[in-house]
PDB file of C-alpha atoms in Angstrom:
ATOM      1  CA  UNK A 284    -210.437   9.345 -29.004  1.00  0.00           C
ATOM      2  CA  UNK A 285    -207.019   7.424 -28.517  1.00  0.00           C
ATOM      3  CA  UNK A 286    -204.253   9.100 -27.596  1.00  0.00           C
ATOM      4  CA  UNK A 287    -201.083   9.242 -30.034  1.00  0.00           C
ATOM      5  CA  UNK A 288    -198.989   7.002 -27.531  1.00  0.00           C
ATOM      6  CA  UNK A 289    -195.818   7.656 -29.465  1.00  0.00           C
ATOM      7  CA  UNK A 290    -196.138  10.912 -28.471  1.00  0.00           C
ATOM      8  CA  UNK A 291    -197.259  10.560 -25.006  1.00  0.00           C
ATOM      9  CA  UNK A 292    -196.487   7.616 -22.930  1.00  0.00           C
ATOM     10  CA  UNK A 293    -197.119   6.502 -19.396  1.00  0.00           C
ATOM     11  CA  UNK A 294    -196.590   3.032 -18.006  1.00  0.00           C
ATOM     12  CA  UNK A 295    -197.616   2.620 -14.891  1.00  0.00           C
ATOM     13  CA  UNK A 296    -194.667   2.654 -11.825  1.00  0.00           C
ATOM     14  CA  UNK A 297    -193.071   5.349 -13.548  1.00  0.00           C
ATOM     15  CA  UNK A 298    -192.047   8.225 -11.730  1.00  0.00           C
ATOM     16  CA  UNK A 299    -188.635   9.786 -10.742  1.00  0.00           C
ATOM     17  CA  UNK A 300    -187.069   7.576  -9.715  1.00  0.00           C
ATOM     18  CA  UNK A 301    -184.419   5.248 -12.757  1.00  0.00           C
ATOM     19  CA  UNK A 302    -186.013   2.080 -12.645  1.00  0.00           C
ATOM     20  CA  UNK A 303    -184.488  -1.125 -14.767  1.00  0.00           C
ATOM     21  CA  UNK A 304    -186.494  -2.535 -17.554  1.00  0.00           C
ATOM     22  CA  UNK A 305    -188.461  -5.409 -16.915  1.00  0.00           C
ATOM     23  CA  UNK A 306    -186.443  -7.605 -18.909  1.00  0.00           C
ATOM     24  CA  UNK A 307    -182.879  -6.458 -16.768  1.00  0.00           C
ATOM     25  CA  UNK A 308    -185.275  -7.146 -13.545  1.00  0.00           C
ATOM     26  CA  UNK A 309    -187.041 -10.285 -14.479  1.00  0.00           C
ATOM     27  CA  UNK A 310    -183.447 -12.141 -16.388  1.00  0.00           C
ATOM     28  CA  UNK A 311    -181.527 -11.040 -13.386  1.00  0.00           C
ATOM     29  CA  UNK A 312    -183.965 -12.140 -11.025  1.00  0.00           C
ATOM     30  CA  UNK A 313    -184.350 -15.787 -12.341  1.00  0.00           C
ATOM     31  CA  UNK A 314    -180.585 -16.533 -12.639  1.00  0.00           C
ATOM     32  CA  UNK A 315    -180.576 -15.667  -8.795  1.00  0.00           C
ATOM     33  CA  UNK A 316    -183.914 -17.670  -8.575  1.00  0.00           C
ATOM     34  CA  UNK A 317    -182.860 -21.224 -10.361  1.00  0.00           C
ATOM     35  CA  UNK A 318    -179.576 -21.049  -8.547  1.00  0.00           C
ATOM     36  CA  UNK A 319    -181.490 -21.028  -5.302  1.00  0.00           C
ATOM     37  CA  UNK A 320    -184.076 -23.684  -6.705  1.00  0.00           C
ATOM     38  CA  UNK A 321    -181.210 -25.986  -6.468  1.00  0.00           C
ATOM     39  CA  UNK A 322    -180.301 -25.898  -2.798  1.00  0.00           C
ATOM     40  CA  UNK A 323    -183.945 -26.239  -2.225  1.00  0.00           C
ATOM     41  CA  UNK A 324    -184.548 -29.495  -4.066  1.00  0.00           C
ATOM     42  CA  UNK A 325    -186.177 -31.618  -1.274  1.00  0.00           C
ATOM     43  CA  UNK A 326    -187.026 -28.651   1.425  1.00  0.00           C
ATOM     44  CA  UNK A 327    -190.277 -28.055   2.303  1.00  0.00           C
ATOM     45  CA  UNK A 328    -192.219 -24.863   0.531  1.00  0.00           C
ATOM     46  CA  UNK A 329    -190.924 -21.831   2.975  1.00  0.00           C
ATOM     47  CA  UNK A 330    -194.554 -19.753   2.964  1.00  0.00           C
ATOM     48  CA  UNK A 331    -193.355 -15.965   2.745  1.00  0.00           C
ATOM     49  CA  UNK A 332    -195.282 -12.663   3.812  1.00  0.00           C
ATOM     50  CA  UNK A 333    -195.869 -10.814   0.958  1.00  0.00           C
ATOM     51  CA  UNK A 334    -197.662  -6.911   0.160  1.00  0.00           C
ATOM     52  CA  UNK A 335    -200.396  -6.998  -2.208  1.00  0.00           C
ATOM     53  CA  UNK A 336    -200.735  -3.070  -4.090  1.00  0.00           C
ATOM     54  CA  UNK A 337    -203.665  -2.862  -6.064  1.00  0.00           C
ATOM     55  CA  UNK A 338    -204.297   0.275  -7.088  1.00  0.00           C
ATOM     56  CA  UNK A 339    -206.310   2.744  -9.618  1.00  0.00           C
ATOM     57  CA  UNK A 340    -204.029   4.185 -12.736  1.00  0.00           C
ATOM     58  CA  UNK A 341    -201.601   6.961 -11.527  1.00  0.00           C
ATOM     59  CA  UNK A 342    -201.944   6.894  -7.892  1.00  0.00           C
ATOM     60  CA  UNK A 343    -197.859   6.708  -7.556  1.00  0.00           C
ATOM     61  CA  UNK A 344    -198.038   2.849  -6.144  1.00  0.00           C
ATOM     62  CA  UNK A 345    -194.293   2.025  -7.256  1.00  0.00           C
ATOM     63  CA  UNK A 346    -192.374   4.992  -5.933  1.00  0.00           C
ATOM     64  CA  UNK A 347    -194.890   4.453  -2.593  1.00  0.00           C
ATOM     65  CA  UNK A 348    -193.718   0.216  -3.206  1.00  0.00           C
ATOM     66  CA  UNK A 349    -189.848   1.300  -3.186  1.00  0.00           C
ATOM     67  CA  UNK A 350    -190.197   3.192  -0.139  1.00  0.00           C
ATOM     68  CA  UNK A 351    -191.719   0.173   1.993  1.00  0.00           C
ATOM     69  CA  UNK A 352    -189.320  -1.796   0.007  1.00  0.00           C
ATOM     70  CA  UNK A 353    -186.383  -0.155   2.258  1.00  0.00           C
ATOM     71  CA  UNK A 354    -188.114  -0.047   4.923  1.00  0.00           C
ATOM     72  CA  UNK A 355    -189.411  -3.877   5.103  1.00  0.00           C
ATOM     73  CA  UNK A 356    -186.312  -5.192   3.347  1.00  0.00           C
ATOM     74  CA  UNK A 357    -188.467  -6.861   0.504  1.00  0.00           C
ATOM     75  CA  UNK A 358    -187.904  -6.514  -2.985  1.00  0.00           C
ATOM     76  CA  UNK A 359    -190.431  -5.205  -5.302  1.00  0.00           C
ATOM     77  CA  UNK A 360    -192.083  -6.792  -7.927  1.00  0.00           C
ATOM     78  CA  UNK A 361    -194.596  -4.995 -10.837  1.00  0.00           C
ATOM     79  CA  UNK A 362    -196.842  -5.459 -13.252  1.00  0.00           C
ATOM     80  CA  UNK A 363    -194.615  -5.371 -15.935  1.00  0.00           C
ATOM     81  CA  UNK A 364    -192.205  -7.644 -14.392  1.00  0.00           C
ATOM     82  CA  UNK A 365    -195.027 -10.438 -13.834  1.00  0.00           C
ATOM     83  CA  UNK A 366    -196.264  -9.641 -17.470  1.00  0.00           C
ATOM     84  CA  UNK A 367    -192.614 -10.304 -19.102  1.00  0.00           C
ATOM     85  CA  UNK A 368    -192.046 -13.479 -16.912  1.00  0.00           C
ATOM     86  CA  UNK A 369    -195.767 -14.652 -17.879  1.00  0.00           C
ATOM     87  CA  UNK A 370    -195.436 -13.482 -22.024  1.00  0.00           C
ATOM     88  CA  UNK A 371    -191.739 -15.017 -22.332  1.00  0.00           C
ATOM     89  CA  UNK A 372    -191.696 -18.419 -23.221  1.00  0.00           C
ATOM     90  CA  UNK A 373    -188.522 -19.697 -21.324  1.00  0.00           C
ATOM     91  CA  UNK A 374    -189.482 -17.910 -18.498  1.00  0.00           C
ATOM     92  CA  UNK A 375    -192.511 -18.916 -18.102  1.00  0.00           C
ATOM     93  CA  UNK A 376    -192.454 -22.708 -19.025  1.00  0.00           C
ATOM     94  CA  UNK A 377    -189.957 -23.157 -15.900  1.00  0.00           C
ATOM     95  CA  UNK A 378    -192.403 -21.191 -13.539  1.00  0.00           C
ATOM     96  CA  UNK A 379    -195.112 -23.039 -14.838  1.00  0.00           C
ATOM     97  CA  UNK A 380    -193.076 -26.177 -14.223  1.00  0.00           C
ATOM     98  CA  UNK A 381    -192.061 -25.170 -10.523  1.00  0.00           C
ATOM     99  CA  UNK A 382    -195.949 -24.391  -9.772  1.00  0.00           C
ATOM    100  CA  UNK A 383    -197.197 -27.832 -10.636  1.00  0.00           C
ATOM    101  CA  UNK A 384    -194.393 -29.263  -8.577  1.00  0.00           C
ATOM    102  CA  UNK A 385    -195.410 -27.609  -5.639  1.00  0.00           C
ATOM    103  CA  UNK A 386    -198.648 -26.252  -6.254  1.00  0.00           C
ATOM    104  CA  UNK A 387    -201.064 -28.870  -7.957  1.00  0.00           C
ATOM    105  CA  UNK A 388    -203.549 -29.054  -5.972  1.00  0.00           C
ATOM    106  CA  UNK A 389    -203.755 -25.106  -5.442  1.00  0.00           C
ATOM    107  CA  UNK A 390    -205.739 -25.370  -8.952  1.00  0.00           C
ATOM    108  CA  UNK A 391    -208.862 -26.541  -8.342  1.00  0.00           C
ATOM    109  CA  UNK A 392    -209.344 -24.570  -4.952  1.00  0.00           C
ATOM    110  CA  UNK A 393    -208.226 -21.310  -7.135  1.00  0.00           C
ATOM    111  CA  UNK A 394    -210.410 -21.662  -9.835  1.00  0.00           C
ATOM    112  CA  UNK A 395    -213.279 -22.816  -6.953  1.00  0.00           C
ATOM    113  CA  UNK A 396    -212.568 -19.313  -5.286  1.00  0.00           C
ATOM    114  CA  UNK A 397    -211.754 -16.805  -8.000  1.00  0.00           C
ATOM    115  CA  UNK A 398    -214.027 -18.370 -11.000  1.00  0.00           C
ATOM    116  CA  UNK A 399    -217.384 -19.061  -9.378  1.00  0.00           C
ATOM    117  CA  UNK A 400    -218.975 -19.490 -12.917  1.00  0.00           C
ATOM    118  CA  UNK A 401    -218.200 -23.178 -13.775  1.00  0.00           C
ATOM    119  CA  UNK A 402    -218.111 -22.030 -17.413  1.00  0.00           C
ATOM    120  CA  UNK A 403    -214.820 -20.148 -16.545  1.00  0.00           C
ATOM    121  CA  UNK A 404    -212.038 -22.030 -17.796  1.00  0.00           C
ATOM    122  CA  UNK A 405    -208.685 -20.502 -16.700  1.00  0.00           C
ATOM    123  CA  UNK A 406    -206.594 -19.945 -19.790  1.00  0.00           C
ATOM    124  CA  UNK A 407    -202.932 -20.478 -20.459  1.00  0.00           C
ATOM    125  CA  UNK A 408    -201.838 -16.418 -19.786  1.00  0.00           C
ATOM    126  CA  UNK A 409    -203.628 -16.773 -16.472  1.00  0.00           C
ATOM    127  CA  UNK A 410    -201.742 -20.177 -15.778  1.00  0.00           C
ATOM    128  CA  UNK A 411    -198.534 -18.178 -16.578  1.00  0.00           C
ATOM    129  CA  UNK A 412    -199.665 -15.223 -14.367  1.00  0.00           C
ATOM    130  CA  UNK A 413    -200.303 -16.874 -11.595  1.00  0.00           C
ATOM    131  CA  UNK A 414    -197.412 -19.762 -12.120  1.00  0.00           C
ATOM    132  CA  UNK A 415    -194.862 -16.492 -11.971  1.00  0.00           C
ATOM    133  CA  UNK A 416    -196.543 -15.076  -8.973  1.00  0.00           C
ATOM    134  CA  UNK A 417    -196.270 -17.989  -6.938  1.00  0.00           C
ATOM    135  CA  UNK A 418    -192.701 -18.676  -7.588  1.00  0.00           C
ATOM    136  CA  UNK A 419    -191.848 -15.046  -6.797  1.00  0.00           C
ATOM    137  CA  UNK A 420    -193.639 -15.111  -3.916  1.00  0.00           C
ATOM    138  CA  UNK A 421    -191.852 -18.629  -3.011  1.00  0.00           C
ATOM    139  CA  UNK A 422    -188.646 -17.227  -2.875  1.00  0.00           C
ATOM    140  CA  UNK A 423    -188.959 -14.109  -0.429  1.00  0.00           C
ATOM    141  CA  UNK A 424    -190.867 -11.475   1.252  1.00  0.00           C
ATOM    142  CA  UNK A 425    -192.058  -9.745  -2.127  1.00  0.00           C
ATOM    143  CA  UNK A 426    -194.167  -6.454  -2.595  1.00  0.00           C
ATOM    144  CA  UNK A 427    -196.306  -7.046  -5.534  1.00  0.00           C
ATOM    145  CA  UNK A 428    -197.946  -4.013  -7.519  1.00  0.00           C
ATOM    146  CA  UNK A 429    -200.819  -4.785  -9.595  1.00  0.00           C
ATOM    147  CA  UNK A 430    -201.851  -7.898 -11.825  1.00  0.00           C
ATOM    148  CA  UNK A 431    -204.172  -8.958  -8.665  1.00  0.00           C
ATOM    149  CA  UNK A 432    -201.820 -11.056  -7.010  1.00  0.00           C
ATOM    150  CA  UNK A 433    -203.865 -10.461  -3.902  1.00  0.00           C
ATOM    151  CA  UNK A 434    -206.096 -12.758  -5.970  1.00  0.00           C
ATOM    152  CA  UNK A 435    -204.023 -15.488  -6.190  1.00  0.00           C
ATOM    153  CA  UNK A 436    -201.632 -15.769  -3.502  1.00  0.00           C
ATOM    154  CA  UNK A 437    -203.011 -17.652  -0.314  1.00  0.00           C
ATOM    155  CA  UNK A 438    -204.425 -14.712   1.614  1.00  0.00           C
ATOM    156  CA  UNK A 439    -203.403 -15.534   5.202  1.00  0.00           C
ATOM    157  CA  UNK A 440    -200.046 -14.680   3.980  1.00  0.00           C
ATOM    158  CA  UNK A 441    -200.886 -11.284   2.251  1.00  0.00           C
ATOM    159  CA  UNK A 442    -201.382  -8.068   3.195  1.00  0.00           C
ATOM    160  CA  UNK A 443    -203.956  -6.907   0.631  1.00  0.00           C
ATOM    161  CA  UNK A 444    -203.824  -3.166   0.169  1.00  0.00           C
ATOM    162  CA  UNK A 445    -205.933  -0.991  -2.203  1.00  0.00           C
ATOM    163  CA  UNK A 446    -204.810   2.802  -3.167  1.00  0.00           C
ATOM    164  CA  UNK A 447    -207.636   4.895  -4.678  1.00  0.00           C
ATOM    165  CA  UNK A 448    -207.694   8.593  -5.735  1.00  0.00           C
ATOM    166  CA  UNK A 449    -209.843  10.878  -7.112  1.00  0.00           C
ATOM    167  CA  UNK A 450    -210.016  10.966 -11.083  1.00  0.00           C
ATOM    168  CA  UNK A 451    -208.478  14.982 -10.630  1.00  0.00           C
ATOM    169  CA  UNK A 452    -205.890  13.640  -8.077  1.00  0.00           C
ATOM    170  CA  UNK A 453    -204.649  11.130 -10.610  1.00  0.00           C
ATOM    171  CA  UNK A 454    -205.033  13.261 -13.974  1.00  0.00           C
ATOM    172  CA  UNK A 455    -202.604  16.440 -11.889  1.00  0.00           C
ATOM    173  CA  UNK A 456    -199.911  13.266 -11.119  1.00  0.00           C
ATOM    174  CA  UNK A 457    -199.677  11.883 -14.549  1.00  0.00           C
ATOM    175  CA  UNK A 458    -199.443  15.449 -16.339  1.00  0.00           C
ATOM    176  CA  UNK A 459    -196.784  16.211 -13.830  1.00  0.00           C
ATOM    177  CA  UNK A 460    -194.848  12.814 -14.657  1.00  0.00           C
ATOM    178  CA  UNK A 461    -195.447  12.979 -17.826  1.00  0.00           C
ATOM    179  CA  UNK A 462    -194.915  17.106 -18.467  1.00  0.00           C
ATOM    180  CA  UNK A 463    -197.883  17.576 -20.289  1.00  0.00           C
ATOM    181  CA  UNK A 464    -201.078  19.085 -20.243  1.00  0.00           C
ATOM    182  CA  UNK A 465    -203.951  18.263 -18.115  1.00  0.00           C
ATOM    183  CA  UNK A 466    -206.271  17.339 -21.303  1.00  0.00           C
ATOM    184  CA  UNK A 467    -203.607  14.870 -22.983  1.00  0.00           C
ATOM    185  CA  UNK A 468    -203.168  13.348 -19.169  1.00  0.00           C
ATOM    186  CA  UNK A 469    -206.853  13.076 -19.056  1.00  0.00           C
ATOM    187  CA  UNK A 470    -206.935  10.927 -22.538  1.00  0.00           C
ATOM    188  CA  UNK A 471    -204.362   8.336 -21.412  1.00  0.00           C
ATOM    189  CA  UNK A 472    -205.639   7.972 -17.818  1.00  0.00           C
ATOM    190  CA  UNK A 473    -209.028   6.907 -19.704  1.00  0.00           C
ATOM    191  CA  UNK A 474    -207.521   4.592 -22.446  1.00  0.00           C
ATOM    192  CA  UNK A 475    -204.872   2.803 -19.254  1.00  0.00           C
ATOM    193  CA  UNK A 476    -208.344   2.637 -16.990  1.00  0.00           C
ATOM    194  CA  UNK A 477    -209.977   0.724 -19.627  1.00  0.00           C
ATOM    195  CA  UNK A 478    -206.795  -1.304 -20.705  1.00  0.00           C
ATOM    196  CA  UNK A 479    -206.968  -2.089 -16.567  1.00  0.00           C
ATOM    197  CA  UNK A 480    -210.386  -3.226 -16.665  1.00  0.00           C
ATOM    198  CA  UNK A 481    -209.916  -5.311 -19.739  1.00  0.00           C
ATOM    199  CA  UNK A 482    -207.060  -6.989 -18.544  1.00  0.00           C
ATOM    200  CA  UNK A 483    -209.185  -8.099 -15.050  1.00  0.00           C
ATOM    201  CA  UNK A 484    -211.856  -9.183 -17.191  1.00  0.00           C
ATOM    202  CA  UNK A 485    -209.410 -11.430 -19.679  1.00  0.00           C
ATOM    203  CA  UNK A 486    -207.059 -12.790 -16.368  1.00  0.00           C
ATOM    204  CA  UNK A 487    -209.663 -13.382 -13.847  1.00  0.00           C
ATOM    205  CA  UNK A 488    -213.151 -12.605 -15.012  1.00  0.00           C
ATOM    206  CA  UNK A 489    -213.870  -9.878 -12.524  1.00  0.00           C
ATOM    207  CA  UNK A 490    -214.979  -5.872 -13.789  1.00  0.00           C
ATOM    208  CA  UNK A 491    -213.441  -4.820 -10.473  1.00  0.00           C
ATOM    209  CA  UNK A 492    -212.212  -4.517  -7.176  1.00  0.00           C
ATOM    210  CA  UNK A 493    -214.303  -5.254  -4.136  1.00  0.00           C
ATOM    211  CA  UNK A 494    -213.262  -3.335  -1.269  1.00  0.00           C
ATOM    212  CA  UNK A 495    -213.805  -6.856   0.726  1.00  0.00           C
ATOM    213  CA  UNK A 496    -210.890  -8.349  -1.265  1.00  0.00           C
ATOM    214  CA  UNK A 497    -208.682  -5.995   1.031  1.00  0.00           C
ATOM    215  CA  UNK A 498    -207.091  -5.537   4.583  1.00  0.00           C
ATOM    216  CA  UNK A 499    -206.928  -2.032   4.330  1.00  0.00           C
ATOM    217  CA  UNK A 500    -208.129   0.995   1.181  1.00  0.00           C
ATOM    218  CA  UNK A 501    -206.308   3.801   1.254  1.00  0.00           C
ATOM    219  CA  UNK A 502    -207.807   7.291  -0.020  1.00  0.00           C
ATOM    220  CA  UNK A 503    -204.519   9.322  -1.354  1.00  0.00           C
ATOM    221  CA  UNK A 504    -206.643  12.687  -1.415  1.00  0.00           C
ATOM    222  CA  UNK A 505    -206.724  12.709   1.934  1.00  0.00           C
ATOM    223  CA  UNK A 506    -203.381  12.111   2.729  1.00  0.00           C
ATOM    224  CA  UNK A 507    -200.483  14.647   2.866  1.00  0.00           C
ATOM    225  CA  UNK A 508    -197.777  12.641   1.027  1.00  0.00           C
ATOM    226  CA  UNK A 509    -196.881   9.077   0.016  1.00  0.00           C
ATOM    227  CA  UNK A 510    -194.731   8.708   2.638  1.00  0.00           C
ATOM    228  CA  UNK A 511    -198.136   9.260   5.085  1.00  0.00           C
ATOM    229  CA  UNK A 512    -199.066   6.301   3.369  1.00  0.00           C
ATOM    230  CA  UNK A 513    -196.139   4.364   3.586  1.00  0.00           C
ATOM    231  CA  UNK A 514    -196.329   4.591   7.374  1.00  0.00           C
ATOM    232  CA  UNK A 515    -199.664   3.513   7.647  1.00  0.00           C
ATOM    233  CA  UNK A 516    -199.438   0.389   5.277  1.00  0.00           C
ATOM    234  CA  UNK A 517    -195.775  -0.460   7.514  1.00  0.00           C
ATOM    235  CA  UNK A 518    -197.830  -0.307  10.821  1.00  0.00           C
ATOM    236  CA  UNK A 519    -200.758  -2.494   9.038  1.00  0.00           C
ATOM    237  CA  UNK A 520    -198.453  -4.932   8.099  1.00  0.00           C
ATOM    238  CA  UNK A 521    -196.481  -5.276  11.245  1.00  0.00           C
ATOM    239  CA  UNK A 522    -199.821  -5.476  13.054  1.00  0.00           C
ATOM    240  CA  UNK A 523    -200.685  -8.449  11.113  1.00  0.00           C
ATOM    241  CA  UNK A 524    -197.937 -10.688  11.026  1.00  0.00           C
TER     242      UNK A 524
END
């Protein structure tokens, strides 16, 4: 059964928190971005930490993002940000640009890691994808929410974290975003899982993630808040690097 989506809608990263729209983010982002480009004509690529969130549907990863965000001094970057750089044509011709610039040679040894089947051709979206990952990463420390950037970014630079939760844990968070009843959160956690799992399939031919993929899984039921969380991903990362 689909769920009436005009009637009931939850995009994952939203909580209570005002967010701008992805378009707001990603335009004013890249007039910051290609006035910086220019200074940097010449300059060596500058190889910046960055936070890798991937996470099951609902878990709160954004709101848990912003609050490393202040902590860490990064910025925050989500799915629907990389999927409006990646699925605007402007946008996503100039990252695409910048990444073969700096990043030709990264294409063979991705598609050698990520695509094991040689009959796995990487498509134009996933260029884009990945294109607009690299040049956000590029320009600072960057916190990265879903779209498996962990898969794509060089991984002695990322701190790879996965955020799981219990199907009941996630179903009681979306009804409470969303102020509706347990059995219409229960329909649109199912239809976003399986929009999830199709878009891992399309992007990067995987069903799902391996718990080897990551420095550190995190089980939300058995923490008290988000901000428990948020201290134990801060310590991981300043552990690492």
């Amino acid at each position: 059964m689909s769920v009436n989506r005009e009637k009931i809608k939850y995009v994952p990263g939203m909580y209570a928190k005002k967010r701008p729209s992805a378009e707001q983010m990603a335009n004013a982002y890249f007039s910051d971005w290609q006035q910086r480009q220019v200074k940097r004509v010449g300059r060596p690529v500058e190889q910046h930490h960055a936070i890798c969130i991937s996470r099951k549907i609902g878990v709160g990863a954004v709101e848990l993002a912003d609050m490393l965000a202040e902590r860490l001094e990064f910025r925050v970057v989500d799915r629907e940000m990389i999927e409006y750089i990646a699925e605007n044509g402007k946008l996503s011709e100039k990252t695409v640009a910048y990444y073969d610039e700096r990043y030709a040679d990264k294409i063979d040894e991705f598609m050698s890691f990520l695509f094991r089947e040689k009959s796995f051709t990487m498509s134009d979206y996933t260029r884009r994808l990945v294109s607009a990952i690299y040049a956000m990463a590029d320009d600072g420390p960057t916190i990265f929410v879903g779209r498996g950037a962990h898969l794509v970014l060089p991984r002695e630079s990322v701190l790879a974290i996965r955020l799981i939760a219990s199907k009941s844990y996630r179903i009681y968070r979306l009804a409470r975003v969303l102020d509706v009843s347990p059995d219409l959160a229960v329909m649109e956690l199912e239809e976003l899982d399986n929009l999830q799992r199709k878009f891992f399939k399309k992007a990067y031919n995987v069903k799902d993630a391996s718990p080897y993929e990551f420095d550190l899984v995190l089980n939300l039921d058995h923490l008290r808040t988000l901000s428990c969380a948020a201290d134990i991903i801060q310590k991981a990362y300043e552990c690492k690097f």
